[in-house]
Amino acid sequence: MKKLSRRSFLGNSTSLSLAGFFGMMPVLGKQKQQGDFVHHVYFWLKNPGSAEDKAKLIEGLNTLKNIKAIQLARIGVPANTNRDVIERGYDVSWLLFFNNLEEQEVYQKHPVHLKFVENYSHLWDKVVVYDSVDV
Amino acid sequence: MKKLSRRSFLGNSTSLSLAGFFGMMPVLGKQKQQGDFVHHVYFWLKNPGSAEDKAKLIEGLNTLKNIKAIQLARIGVPANTNRDVIERGYDVSWLLFFNNLEEQEVYQKHPVHLKFVENYSHLWDKVVVYDSVDV
């Protein structure tokens, strides 16, 4: 991702006085690093064949997306790849970026997250979590 | 990620109002989607206690970052979290985003990637890969 400099962004425009605003631009412009903390959860459904249960779980995960601490959220399903090293048994992938461990903990204890566990955990049989921090 | 041209960004306006500008903010603000294909690899080292081997593997992964098909690349190590569901046994996490399955395959067959496997695979004992596509 290219960083948008103020120059490339506005060219020579002089009709704008957005200096204060553009002071914040690098924060928006970079966006490479959306949180050093990567939280990746893989769900195995109790009824792996059930499209209905999978849709329900995805519905539940979508309710979490508005939790403010989350820098990036992705919901996925196994891709169409197949090699020995590839784990394809899970049903849903839930990938989150946080700024740090503390914000991940805020997410864990967030009422919306607790509600999600309460309402949807009956759907899954197994969860595997990989938490990692950038080197 | 789309390159933002000045035109698409500023339109034809020569006296842009803040309101007009902020109306376009979501374009920048979102930036969530950097490729629908998530490729997450976890490495278990042959010598898990060896800081040297870990550094070598990370050095190798860094050589891959310039492969064009990659939309986002993150190298991580297990975070300081500890619950029953958390897998903490791996040594290095390698997370990539691609635009699609085809570009992930381009990466797999890329000479730089093949060279990486040739030069660094002696370091790891086990690799687990999760490939997922966004729903």
Coordinates of C-alpha atoms in Angstrom, one line a residue:
Chain A
M1 CA 0.0 0.0 0.0
K2 CA 1.3 3.4 -0.9
K3 CA 1.4 6.1 1.5
L4 CA -0.6 9.0 0.2
S5 CA 1.4 12.1 0.8
R6 CA -0.3 15.4 1.1
R7 CA 1.3 16.5 -2.1
S8 CA 0.2 13.6 -4.2
F9 CA -3.1 13.8 -2.6
L10 CA -4.0 17.4 -3.2
G11 CA -1.6 18.4 -5.9
N12 CA -1.2 22.1 -6.0
S13 CA -4.6 23.1 -4.7
T14 CA -4.5 26.2 -2.7
S15 CA -8.1 26.6 -2.2
L16 CA -8.1 24.3 0.8
S17 CA -7.1 24.9 4.3
L18 CA -7.1 21.5 5.8
A19 CA -3.8 21.6 7.5
G20 CA -5.2 20.5 10.8
F21 CA -7.1 17.7 9.2
F22 CA -4.2 16.5 7.1
G23 CA -2.1 16.3 10.2
M24 CA -4.1 13.1 10.7
M25 CA -3.8 11.7 7.2
P26 CA -0.8 9.5 7.8
V27 CA -2.8 7.5 10.2
L28 CA -5.4 6.9 7.5
G29 CA -3.0 6.8 4.7
K30 CA -0.7 4.0 5.8
Q31 CA -3.1 1.4 7.0
K32 CA -0.5 -1.2 6.6
Q33 CA -0.4 -2.1 10.1
Q34 CA -3.9 -2.5 11.5
G35 CA -2.9 -3.7 14.9
D36 CA 0.1 -5.7 16.0
F37 CA -2.1 -8.4 17.6
V38 CA -3.5 -11.1 15.4
H39 CA -6.3 -13.2 16.8
H40 CA -7.3 -16.1 14.5
V41 CA -10.1 -18.4 15.6
Y42 CA -11.2 -21.6 13.8
F43 CA -14.6 -23.1 14.5
W44 CA -15.6 -26.7 14.1
L45 CA -19.4 -27.0 14.0
K46 CA -21.3 -29.6 16.0
N47 CA -23.2 -30.2 12.7
P48 CA -20.5 -29.7 10.1
G49 CA -22.9 -30.5 7.3
S50 CA -25.4 -27.9 8.4
A51 CA -25.5 -24.9 6.2
E52 CA -28.1 -23.5 8.6
D53 CA -25.8 -23.7 11.6
K54 CA -22.9 -22.2 9.6
A55 CA -25.1 -19.3 8.6
K56 CA -26.2 -18.8 12.2
L57 CA -22.6 -18.7 13.4
I58 CA -21.7 -16.2 10.7
E59 CA -24.6 -14.1 11.8
G60 CA -23.3 -14.2 15.3
L61 CA -19.8 -13.3 14.3
N62 CA -21.2 -10.3 12.3
T63 CA -22.7 -8.9 15.5
L64 CA -19.1 -8.7 16.9
K65 CA -17.8 -6.5 14.1
N66 CA -18.9 -3.3 15.7
I67 CA -16.8 -3.8 18.8
K68 CA -14.6 -0.8 18.7
A69 CA -11.3 -2.4 19.7
I70 CA -11.3 -4.5 16.5
Q71 CA -9.1 -3.0 13.8
L72 CA -9.9 -5.6 11.2
A73 CA -12.4 -8.5 11.0
R74 CA -12.7 -11.2 8.4
I75 CA -15.0 -14.1 8.3
G76 CA -14.0 -17.0 6.1
V77 CA -14.6 -20.6 5.1
P78 CA -12.0 -23.2 3.9
A79 CA -10.7 -22.3 0.5
N80 CA -10.5 -24.6 -2.4
T81 CA -6.9 -25.7 -1.7
N82 CA -5.8 -29.1 -0.8
R83 CA -2.3 -30.1 0.3
D84 CA -1.1 -32.4 3.1
V85 CA -0.2 -29.4 5.3
I86 CA -3.6 -27.7 4.9
E87 CA -6.1 -28.0 7.7
R88 CA -9.5 -28.2 6.0
G89 CA -11.6 -29.7 8.8
Y90 CA -12.9 -26.4 10.3
D91 CA -16.0 -24.7 9.2
V92 CA -15.5 -21.0 9.9
S93 CA -12.5 -18.8 10.2
W94 CA -12.7 -15.6 12.3
L95 CA -9.7 -13.3 11.9
L96 CA -9.2 -10.2 14.0
F97 CA -6.5 -7.5 14.3
F98 CA -6.1 -5.6 17.5
N99 CA -3.7 -2.8 18.4
N100 CA -2.3 -4.8 21.3
L101 CA -3.0 -7.4 23.9
E102 CA -4.9 -5.1 26.1
E103 CA -7.4 -4.2 23.4
Q104 CA -7.9 -7.9 22.6
E105 CA -8.8 -8.4 26.3
V106 CA -11.3 -5.5 26.1
Y107 CA -12.9 -7.5 23.2
Q108 CA -12.9 -10.7 25.1
K109 CA -14.8 -9.1 28.0
H110 CA -17.0 -6.9 25.9
P111 CA -20.7 -7.5 26.6
V112 CA -21.4 -8.0 22.9
H113 CA -18.8 -10.8 22.8
L114 CA -20.1 -12.4 26.0
K115 CA -23.6 -12.3 24.5
F116 CA -22.2 -13.9 21.4
V117 CA -20.7 -16.8 23.3
E118 CA -23.9 -17.2 25.3
N119 CA -26.1 -17.3 22.2
Y120 CA -24.0 -19.1 19.7
S121 CA -21.6 -21.5 21.5
H122 CA -24.0 -24.3 21.3
L123 CA -23.3 -24.4 17.6
W124 CA -19.6 -25.3 17.8
D125 CA -17.9 -28.5 18.9
K126 CA -14.3 -27.2 18.9
V127 CA -12.5 -23.9 18.7
V128 CA -8.8 -23.4 18.1
V129 CA -7.3 -20.0 18.6
Y130 CA -4.0 -18.7 17.5
D131 CA -2.9 -15.4 19.0
S132 CA 0.2 -13.8 17.6
V133 CA 2.0 -10.6 17.8
D134 CA 4.1 -9.1 15.1
V135 CA 7.9 -9.5 15.2
Chain B
M1 CA -6.2 -2.1 -3.0
K2 CA -7.1 0.6 -5.4
K3 CA -4.8 3.4 -6.1
L4 CA -6.6 6.6 -5.4
S5 CA -6.1 9.0 -8.3
R6 CA -6.5 12.7 -7.6
R7 CA -9.4 12.7 -9.9
S8 CA -11.4 10.0 -8.2
F9 CA -10.6 11.6 -5.0
L10 CA -11.2 15.2 -5.6
G11 CA -13.4 15.0 -8.6
N12 CA -13.5 18.2 -10.6
S13 CA -14.0 20.5 -7.6
T14 CA -11.7 23.3 -7.3
S15 CA -13.2 24.7 -4.2
L16 CA -13.8 21.6 -2.2
S17 CA -15.8 21.9 1.0
L18 CA -14.9 19.9 4.0
A19 CA -18.4 18.3 3.8
G20 CA -17.7 17.0 0.3
F21 CA -14.4 15.7 1.5
F22 CA -15.8 13.9 4.4
G23 CA -18.5 12.4 2.3
M24 CA -15.7 10.5 0.6
M25 CA -14.0 9.5 3.8
P26 CA -15.5 6.0 4.0
V27 CA -13.4 5.1 0.9
L28 CA -10.3 5.6 3.0
G29 CA -11.9 4.7 6.2
K30 CA -12.8 1.2 5.3
Q31 CA -9.7 -0.2 3.7
K32 CA -10.7 -3.4 5.3
Q33 CA -10.6 -5.6 2.3
Q34 CA -7.1 -6.4 1.2
G35 CA -7.7 -9.6 -0.7
D36 CA -10.4 -12.2 -0.2
F37 CA -8.0 -15.1 0.3
V38 CA -6.4 -15.5 3.7
H39 CA -3.4 -17.9 3.9
H40 CA -2.2 -18.5 7.4
V41 CA 0.8 -20.7 8.1
Y42 CA 2.0 -21.8 11.5
F43 CA 5.6 -23.2 11.8
W44 CA 6.9 -25.5 14.5
L45 CA 10.7 -25.4 14.5
K46 CA 12.8 -28.5 14.7
N47 CA 14.7 -26.7 17.5
P48 CA 11.9 -24.8 19.2
G49 CA 14.2 -23.4 21.8
S50 CA 16.6 -21.9 19.3
A51 CA 16.4 -18.2 18.9
E52 CA 18.9 -18.5 16.1
D53 CA 16.7 -20.8 14.1
K54 CA 13.7 -18.6 14.7
A55 CA 15.5 -15.6 13.5
K56 CA 16.7 -17.5 10.4
L57 CA 13.2 -18.5 9.5
I58 CA 12.0 -14.9 10.0
E59 CA 14.8 -13.8 7.8
G60 CA 13.5 -16.3 5.1
L61 CA 9.9 -15.1 5.4
N62 CA 11.0 -11.6 5.0
T63 CA 12.5 -12.5 1.6
L64 CA 9.0 -13.4 0.5
K65 CA 7.4 -10.1 1.2
N66 CA 8.2 -8.6 -2.1
I67 CA 6.3 -11.2 -4.1
K68 CA 3.8 -9.0 -5.9
A69 CA 0.7 -11.2 -5.5
I70 CA 0.8 -10.6 -1.7
Q71 CA -1.6 -8.0 -0.5
L72 CA -0.6 -8.1 3.1
A73 CA 2.1 -10.0 5.0
R74 CA 2.5 -10.4 8.7
I75 CA 5.1 -12.3 10.7
G76 CA 4.2 -13.1 14.3
V77 CA 5.1 -15.2 17.3
P78 CA 2.7 -16.5 19.9
A79 CA 1.2 -13.8 22.0
N80 CA 1.1 -13.7 25.7
T81 CA -2.3 -15.2 26.0
N82 CA -3.2 -18.5 27.6
R83 CA -6.5 -20.2 27.6
D84 CA -7.4 -23.8 26.9
V85 CA -8.5 -23.1 23.4
I86 CA -5.3 -21.3 22.5
E87 CA -2.6 -23.1 20.5
R88 CA 0.7 -21.9 21.7
G89 CA 3.0 -24.6 20.5
Y90 CA 4.0 -23.1 17.2
D91 CA 7.0 -20.8 16.8
V92 CA 6.2 -18.5 13.9
S93 CA 3.0 -17.3 12.3
W94 CA 3.0 -16.2 8.7
L95 CA -0.2 -14.5 7.6
L96 CA -0.9 -13.5 4.0
F97 CA -3.8 -11.9 2.1
F98 CA -4.2 -12.5 -1.6
N99 CA -6.8 -11.2 -4.0
N100 CA -7.9 -14.7 -4.9
L101 CA -7.0 -18.4 -5.1
E102 CA -5.2 -17.9 -8.4
E103 CA -2.8 -15.2 -7.0
Q104 CA -2.1 -17.5 -4.0
E105 CA -1.1 -20.1 -6.5
V106 CA 1.2 -17.7 -8.3
Y107 CA 2.8 -17.1 -4.9
Q108 CA 3.2 -20.9 -4.3
K109 CA 5.0 -21.4 -7.5
H110 CA 7.0 -18.2 -7.4
P111 CA 10.8 -18.8 -7.7
V112 CA 11.4 -16.7 -4.6
H113 CA 9.0 -18.9 -2.7
L114 CA 10.5 -22.1 -4.0
K115 CA 13.9 -20.8 -3.1
F116 CA 12.6 -20.1 0.4
V117 CA 11.4 -23.7 0.8
E118 CA 14.7 -25.0 -0.5
N119 CA 16.8 -22.8 1.8
Y120 CA 14.8 -22.8 5.0
S121 CA 12.6 -25.9 5.2
H122 CA 15.3 -27.7 7.2
L123 CA 14.4 -25.4 10.1
W124 CA 10.9 -26.6 10.6
D125 CA 9.4 -29.8 11.9
K126 CA 5.8 -29.1 11.2
V127 CA 3.7 -26.7 9.2
V128 CA 0.0 -26.2 9.5
V129 CA -1.8 -24.1 6.9
Y130 CA -5.3 -22.6 7.0
D131 CA -6.5 -21.2 3.7
S132 CA -9.8 -19.4 3.8
V133 CA -11.9 -17.2 1.6
D134 CA -14.2 -14.5 2.8
V135 CA -17.9 -15.2 3.1

